[in-house]
CSV table of C-alpha atoms in Angstrom, one decimal:
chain,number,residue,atom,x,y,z
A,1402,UNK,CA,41.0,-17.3,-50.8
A,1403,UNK,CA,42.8,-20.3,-50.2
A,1404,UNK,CA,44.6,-22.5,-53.1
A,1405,UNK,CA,43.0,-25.9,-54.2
A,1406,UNK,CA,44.5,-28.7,-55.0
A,1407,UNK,CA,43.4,-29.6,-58.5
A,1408,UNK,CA,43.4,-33.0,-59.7
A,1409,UNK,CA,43.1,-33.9,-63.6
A,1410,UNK,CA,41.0,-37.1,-64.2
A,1411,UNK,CA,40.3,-38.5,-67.7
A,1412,UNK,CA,38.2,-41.4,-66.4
A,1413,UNK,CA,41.1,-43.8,-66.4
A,1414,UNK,CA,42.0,-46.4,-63.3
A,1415,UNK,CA,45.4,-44.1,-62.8
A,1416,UNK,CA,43.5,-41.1,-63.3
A,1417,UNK,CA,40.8,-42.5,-59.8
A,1418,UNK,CA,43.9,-43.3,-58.4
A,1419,UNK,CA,45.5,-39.6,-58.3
A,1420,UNK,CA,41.6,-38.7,-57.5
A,1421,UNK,CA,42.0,-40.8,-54.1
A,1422,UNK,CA,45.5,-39.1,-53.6
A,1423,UNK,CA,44.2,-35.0,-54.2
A,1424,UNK,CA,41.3,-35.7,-51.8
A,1425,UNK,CA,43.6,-37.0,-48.9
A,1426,UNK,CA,45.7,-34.5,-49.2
A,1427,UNK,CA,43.1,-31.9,-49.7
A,1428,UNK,CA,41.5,-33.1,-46.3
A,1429,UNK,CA,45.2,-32.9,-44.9
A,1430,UNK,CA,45.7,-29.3,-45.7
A,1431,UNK,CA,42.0,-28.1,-45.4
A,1432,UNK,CA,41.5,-26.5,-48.5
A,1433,UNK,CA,39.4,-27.2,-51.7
A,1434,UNK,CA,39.4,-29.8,-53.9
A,1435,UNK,CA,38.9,-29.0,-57.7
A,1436,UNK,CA,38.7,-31.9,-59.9
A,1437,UNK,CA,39.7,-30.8,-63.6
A,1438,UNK,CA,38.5,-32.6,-67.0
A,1439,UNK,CA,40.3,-31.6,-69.9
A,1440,UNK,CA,38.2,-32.4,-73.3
A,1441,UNK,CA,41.6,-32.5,-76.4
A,1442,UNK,CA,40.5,-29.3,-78.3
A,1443,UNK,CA,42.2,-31.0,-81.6
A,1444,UNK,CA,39.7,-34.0,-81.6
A,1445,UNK,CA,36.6,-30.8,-82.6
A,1446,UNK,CA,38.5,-29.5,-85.1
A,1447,UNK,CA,39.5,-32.7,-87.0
A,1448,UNK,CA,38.0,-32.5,-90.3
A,1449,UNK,CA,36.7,-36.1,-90.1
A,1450,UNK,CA,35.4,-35.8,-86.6
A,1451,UNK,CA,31.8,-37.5,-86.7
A,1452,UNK,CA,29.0,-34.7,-86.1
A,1453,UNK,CA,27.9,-35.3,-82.5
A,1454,UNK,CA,30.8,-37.2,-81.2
A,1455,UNK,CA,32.0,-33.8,-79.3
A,1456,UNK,CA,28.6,-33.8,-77.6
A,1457,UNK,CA,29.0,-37.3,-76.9
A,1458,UNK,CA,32.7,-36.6,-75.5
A,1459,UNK,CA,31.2,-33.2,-73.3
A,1460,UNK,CA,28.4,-36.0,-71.7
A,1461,UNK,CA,30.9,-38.8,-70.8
A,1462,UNK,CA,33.3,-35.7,-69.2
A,1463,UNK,CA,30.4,-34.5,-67.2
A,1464,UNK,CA,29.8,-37.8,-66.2
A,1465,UNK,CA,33.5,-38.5,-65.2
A,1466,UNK,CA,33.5,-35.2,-62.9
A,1467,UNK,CA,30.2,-36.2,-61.9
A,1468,UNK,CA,31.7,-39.6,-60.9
A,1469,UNK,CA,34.3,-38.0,-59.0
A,1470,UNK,CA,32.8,-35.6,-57.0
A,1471,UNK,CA,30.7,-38.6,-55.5
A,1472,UNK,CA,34.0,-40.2,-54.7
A,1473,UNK,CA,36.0,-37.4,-53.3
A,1474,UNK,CA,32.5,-36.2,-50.8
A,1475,UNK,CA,32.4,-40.4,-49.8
A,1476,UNK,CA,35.8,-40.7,-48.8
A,1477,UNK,CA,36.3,-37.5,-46.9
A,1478,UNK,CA,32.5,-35.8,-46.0
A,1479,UNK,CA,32.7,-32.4,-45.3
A,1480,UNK,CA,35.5,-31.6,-48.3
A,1481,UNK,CA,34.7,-29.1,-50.3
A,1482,UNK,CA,34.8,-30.3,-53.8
A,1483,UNK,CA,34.3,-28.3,-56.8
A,1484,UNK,CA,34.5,-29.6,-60.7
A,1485,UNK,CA,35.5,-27.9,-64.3
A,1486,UNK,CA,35.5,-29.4,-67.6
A,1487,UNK,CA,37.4,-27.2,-70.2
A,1488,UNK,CA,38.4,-27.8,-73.5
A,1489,UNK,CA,42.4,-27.1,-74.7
A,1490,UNK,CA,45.6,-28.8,-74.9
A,1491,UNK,CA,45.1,-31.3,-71.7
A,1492,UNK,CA,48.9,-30.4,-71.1
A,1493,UNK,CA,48.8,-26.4,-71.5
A,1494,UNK,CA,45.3,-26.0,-69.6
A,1495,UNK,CA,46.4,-28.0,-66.5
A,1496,UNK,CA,50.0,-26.5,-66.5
A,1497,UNK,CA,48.0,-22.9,-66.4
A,1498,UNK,CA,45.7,-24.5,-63.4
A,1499,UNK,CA,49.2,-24.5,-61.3
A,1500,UNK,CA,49.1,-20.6,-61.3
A,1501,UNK,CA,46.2,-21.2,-59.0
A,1502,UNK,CA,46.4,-23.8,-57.0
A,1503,UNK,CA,48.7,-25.4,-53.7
A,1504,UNK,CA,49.4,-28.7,-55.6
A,1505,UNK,CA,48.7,-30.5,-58.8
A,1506,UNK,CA,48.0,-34.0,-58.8
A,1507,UNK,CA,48.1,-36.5,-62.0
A,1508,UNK,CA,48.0,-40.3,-63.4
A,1509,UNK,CA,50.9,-41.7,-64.0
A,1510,UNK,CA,49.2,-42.2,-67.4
A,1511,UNK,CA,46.0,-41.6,-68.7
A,1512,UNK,CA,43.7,-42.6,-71.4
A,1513,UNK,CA,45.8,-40.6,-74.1
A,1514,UNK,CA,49.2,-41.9,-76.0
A,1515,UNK,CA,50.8,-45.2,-76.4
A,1516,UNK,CA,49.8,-47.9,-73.6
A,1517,UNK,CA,53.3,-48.8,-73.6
A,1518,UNK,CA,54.6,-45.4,-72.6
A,1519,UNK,CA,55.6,-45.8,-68.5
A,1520,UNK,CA,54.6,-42.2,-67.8
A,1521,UNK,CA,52.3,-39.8,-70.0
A,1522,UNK,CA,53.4,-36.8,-71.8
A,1523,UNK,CA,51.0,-34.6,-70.4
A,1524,UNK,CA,52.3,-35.8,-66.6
A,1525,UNK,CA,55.9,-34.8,-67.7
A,1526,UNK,CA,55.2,-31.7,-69.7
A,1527,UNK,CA,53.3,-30.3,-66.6
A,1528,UNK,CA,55.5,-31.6,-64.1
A,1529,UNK,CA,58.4,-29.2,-65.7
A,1530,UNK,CA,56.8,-25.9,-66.1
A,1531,UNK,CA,53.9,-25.6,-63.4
A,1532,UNK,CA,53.8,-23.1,-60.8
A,1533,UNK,CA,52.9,-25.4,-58.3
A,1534,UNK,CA,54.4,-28.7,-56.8
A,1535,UNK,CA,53.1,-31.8,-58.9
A,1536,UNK,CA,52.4,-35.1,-57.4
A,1537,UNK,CA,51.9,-37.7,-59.8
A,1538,UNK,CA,50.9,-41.1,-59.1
A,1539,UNK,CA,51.2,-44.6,-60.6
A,1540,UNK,CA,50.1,-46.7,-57.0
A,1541,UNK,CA,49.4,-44.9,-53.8
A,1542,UNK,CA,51.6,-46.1,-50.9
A,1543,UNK,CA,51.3,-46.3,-47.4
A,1544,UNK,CA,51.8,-47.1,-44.0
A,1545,UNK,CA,55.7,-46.8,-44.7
A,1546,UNK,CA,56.0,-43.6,-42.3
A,1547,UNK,CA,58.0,-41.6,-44.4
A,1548,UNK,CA,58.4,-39.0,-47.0
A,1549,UNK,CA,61.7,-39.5,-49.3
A,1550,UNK,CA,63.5,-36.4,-50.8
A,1551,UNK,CA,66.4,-36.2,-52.7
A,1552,UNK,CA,69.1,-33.3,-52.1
A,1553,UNK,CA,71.7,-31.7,-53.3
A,1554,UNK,CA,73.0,-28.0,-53.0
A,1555,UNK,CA,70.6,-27.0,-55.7
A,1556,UNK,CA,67.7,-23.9,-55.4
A,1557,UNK,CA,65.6,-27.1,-56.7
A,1558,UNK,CA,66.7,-29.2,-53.8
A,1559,UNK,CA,65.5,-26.5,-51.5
A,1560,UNK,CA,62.3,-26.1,-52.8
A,1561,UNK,CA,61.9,-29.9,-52.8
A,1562,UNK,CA,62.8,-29.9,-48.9
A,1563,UNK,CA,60.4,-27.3,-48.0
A,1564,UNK,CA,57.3,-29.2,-50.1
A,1565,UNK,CA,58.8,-32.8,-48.3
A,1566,UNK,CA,58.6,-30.9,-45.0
A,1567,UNK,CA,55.8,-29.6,-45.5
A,1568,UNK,CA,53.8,-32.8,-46.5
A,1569,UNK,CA,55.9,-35.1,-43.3
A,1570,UNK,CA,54.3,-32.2,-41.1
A,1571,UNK,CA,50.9,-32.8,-42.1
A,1572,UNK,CA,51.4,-36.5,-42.0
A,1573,UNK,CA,52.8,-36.9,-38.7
A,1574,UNK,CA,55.9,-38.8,-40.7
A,1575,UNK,CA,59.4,-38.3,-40.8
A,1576,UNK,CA,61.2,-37.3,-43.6
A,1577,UNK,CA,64.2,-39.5,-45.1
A,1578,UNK,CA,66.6,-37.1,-46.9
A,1579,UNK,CA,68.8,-39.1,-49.2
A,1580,UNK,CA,71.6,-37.0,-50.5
A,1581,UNK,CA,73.9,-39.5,-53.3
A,1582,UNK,CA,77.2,-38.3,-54.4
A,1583,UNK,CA,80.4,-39.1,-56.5
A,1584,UNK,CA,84.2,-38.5,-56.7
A,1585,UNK,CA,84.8,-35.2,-58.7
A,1586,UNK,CA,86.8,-35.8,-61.8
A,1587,UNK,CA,90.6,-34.4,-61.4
A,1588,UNK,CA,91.3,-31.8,-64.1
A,1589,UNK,CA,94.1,-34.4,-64.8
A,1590,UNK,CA,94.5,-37.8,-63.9
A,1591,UNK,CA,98.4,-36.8,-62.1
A,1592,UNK,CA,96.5,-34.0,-60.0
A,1593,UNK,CA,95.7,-35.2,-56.6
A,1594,UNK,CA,92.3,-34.5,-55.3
A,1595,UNK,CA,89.9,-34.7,-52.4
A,1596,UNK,CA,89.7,-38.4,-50.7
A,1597,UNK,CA,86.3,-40.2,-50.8
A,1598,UNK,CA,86.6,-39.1,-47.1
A,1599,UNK,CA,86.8,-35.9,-47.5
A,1600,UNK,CA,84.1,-35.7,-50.3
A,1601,UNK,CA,81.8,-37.2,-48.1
A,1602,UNK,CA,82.6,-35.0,-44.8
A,1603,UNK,CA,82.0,-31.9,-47.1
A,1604,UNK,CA,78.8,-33.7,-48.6
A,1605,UNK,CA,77.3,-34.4,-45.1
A,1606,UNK,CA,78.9,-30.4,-44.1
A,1607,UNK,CA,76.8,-29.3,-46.7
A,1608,UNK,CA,73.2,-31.6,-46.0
A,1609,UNK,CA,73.5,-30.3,-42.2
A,1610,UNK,CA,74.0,-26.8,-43.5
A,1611,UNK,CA,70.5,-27.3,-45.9
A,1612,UNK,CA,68.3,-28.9,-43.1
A,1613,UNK,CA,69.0,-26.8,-40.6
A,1614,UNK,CA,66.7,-23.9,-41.5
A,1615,UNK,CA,63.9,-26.8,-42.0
A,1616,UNK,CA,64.7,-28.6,-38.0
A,1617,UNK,CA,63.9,-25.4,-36.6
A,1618,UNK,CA,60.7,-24.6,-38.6
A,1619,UNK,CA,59.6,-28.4,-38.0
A,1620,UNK,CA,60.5,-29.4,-34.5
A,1621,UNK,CA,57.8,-32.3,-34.6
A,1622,UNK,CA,58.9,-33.7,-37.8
A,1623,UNK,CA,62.0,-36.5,-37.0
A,1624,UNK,CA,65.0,-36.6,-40.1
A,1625,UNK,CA,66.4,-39.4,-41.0
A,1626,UNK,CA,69.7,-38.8,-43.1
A,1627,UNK,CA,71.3,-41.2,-45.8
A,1628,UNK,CA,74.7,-40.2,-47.3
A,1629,UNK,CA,76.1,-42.7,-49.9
A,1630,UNK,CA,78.2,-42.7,-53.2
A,1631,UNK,CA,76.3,-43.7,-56.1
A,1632,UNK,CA,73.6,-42.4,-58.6
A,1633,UNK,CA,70.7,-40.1,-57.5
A,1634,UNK,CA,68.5,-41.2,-59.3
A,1635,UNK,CA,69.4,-45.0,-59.0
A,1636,UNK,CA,69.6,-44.6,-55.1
A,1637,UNK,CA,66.4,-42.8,-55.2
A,1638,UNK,CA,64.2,-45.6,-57.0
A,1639,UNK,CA,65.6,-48.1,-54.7
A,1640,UNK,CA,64.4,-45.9,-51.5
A,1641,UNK,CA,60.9,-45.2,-52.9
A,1642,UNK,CA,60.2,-48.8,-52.0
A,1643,UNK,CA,60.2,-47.5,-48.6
A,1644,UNK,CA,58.4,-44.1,-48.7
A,1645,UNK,CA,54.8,-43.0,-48.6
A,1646,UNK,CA,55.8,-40.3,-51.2
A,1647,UNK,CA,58.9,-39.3,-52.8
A,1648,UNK,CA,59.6,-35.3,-53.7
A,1649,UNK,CA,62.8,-34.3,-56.2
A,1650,UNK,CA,63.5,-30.7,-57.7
A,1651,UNK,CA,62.9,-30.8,-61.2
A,1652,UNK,CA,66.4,-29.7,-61.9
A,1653,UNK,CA,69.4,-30.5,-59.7
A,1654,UNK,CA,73.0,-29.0,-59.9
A,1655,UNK,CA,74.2,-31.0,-62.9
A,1656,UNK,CA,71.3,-30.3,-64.8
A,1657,UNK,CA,71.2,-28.4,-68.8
A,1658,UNK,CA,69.4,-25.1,-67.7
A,1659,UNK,CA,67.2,-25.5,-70.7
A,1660,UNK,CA,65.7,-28.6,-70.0
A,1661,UNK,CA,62.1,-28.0,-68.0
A,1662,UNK,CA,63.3,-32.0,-66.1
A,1663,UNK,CA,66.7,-33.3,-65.4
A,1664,UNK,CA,67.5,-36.7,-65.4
A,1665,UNK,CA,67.0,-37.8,-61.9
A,1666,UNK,CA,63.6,-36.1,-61.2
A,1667,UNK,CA,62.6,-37.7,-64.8
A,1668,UNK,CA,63.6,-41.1,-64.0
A,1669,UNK,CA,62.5,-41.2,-60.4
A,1670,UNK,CA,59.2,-39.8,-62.2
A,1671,UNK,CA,59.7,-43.2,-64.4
A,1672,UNK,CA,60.7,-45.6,-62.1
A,1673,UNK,CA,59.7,-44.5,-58.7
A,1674,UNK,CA,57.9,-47.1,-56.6
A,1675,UNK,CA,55.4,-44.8,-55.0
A,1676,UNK,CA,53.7,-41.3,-55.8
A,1677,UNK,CA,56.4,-38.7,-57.5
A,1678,UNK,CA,56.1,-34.8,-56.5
A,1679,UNK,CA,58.0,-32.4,-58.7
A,1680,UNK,CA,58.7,-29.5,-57.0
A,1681,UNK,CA,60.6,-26.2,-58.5
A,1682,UNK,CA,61.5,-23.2,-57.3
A,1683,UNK,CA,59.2,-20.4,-56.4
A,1684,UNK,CA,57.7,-19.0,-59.9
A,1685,UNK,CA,56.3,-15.6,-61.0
A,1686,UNK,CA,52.4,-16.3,-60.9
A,1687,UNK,CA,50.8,-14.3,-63.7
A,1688,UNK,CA,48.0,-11.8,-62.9
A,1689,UNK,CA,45.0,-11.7,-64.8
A,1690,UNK,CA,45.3,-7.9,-66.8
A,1691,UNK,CA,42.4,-5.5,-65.5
C-alpha cells in the first residue's frame, strides 16, 4: 500500500492553504490524499462544556472534511482523496499520523492559540518528532523554479537533501543548496588557525563530498550551489524569497541533542518566506502489536 500524504485542516484560511499544497503534491507523487480533522479531546471533558456543543463541534468537522474533499477532487480530478475526523491532542494524533504517511502537511497557524503567535504549537511540536518529512505552510509560492535546502555535515542535512531532491525531481526544478559557515573559534586567541580561505575550501570540499551521492541518483535535476559566511538561518530566510519551497533538518551539527528543533530549522520555520519542510533522519516506525 502506498503512503498518503495527510494534511491537517481545522477550517482556517492557513489550514485551505496547506490543503491546496497536500493535493499538489499528492497529484505529484501519485499517491493518496488523506485529509485529517482533529476535534481537541480536552474541550469534551471540561466540566463547563455546554451539553451539545461537542455534537455541534463533530457537525462543523464533518462539514470542514466534507469541504475539503470537494476542493482537493476540483483541483486535481482523478486524486484519490480520503477523510478522518478523530478526536485527541491535535498535536499527538497528527504526530502519530507521520508513522503512516510519505509527508505531512500543516498551517502555518490554525484556529487554536494566540493570533499573535507567528507559527502554531501544534505545527512546531509535530514538525520535531514525526516520522515523516513535514511541510508547513504560511503562503504557497511559485513559479521561482527552485527548491532551497540548507546543509551542513549533519545526518539531518542528509536527510533534508534527499527530501529537497526528491521534491526538485518531481517538479522538474533545480535545487539551490545553500551551505553558510563561520570562522571556528581558536582554543586561544595567540593560537593560529585556519584562514577564511581555507575554511571555505574545506566547506565547499565537504558540500561536493554530500551532493555527490544525490548528482548521480538525479541526473535531470540541475544544482545550484551557494557557499557564504554568515548565519544559517539568517542566509536561509533571505533565500526563501526565491524558492518554491525551502527543506532544513530539524537538527543541524551545533544543535543540543535534546531539543526535538534547532534554531535554524525553528527560525526558518518562523520566518521563512515560502512553505517550510522539516525533514529528520530516518525513524523507527512502530508496528501495530498482533
Amino acid at each position: 500500500m502506498v503512503d498518503p500524504v495527510i494534511v491537517g485542516v481545522d477550517g482556517s484560511g492557513r489550514s485551505l492553504r496547506a490543503l491546496v499544497w497536500a493535493a499538489s503534491d499528492a497529484a505529484r507523487r501519485e499517491c493518496p490524499l488523506l485529509i485529517a480533522h482533529v476535534l481537541p479531546a480536552w474541550e469534551f471533558d471540561f466540566p463547563f462544556f455546554p451539553p451539545g456543543r461537542s455534537q455541534g463541534l463533530s457537525r462543523r468537522g464533518a462539514e470542514i472534511l466534507a469541504e475539503a474533499v470537494a476542493i482537493a477532487k476540483e483541483s486535481h480530478p482523478g486524486l484519490e482523496v480520503e477523510s478522518d475526523q478523530v478526536s485527541g491532542s491535535p498535536a499527538e494524533v497528527l504526530r502519530a499520523a507521520t508513522e503512516r504517511a510519505c509527508c505531512m502537511v500543516l498551517g502555518a497557524r490554525g484556529e487554536g492559540g494566540l493570533g499573535n503567535l507567528l507559527m502554531g504549537s501544534v505545527s512546531l511540536q509535530v514538525a520535531g518528532h514525526a516520522a515523516c518529512p513535514v511541510v508547513v505552510v504560511g503562503e504557497i509560492a511559485t513559479g521561482h523554479g527552485r527548491v532551497l535546502v540548507g546543509t551542513d555535515s549533519s545526518e539531518h542535512s542528509t536527510a533534508a537533501l534527499e527530501f529537497a531532491f526528491e521534491e526538485a525531481s518531481l517538479r522538474g526544478v533545480r535545487v539551490h543548496s545553500l551551505r553558510a559557515w563561520s570562522m571556528p573559534t581558536k582554543p586561544e586567541p595567540s593560537e593560529d588557525g585556519p584562514g577564511p580561505d581555507e575554511v571555505e575550501a574545506e566547506q565547499r570540499r565537504q558540500l561536493d563530498d554530500q551532493l555527490a551521492p544525490l548528482r548521480h541518483r538525479y541526473p535531470d535535476v540541475e544544482i545550484e550551489t551557494t557557499l557564504v559566511r554568515g548565519k544559517p538561518v539568517t542566509e536561509l530566510v533571505r533565500a526563501s524569497d526565491r524558492a518554491d519551497l525551502a527543506v532544513v533538518g530539524s537538527r543541524g551539527k551545533g544543535g543540543f541533542h535534546g531539543l526535538a528543533l534547532g534554531s535554524v530549522s525553528h527560525g526558518l520555520l518562523h520566518y521563512g518566506i515560502c512553505p517550510v519542510a522539516v525533514e529528520r533522519p530516518p525513524q523507527p516506525r512502530h508496528t501495530p502489536s498482533a
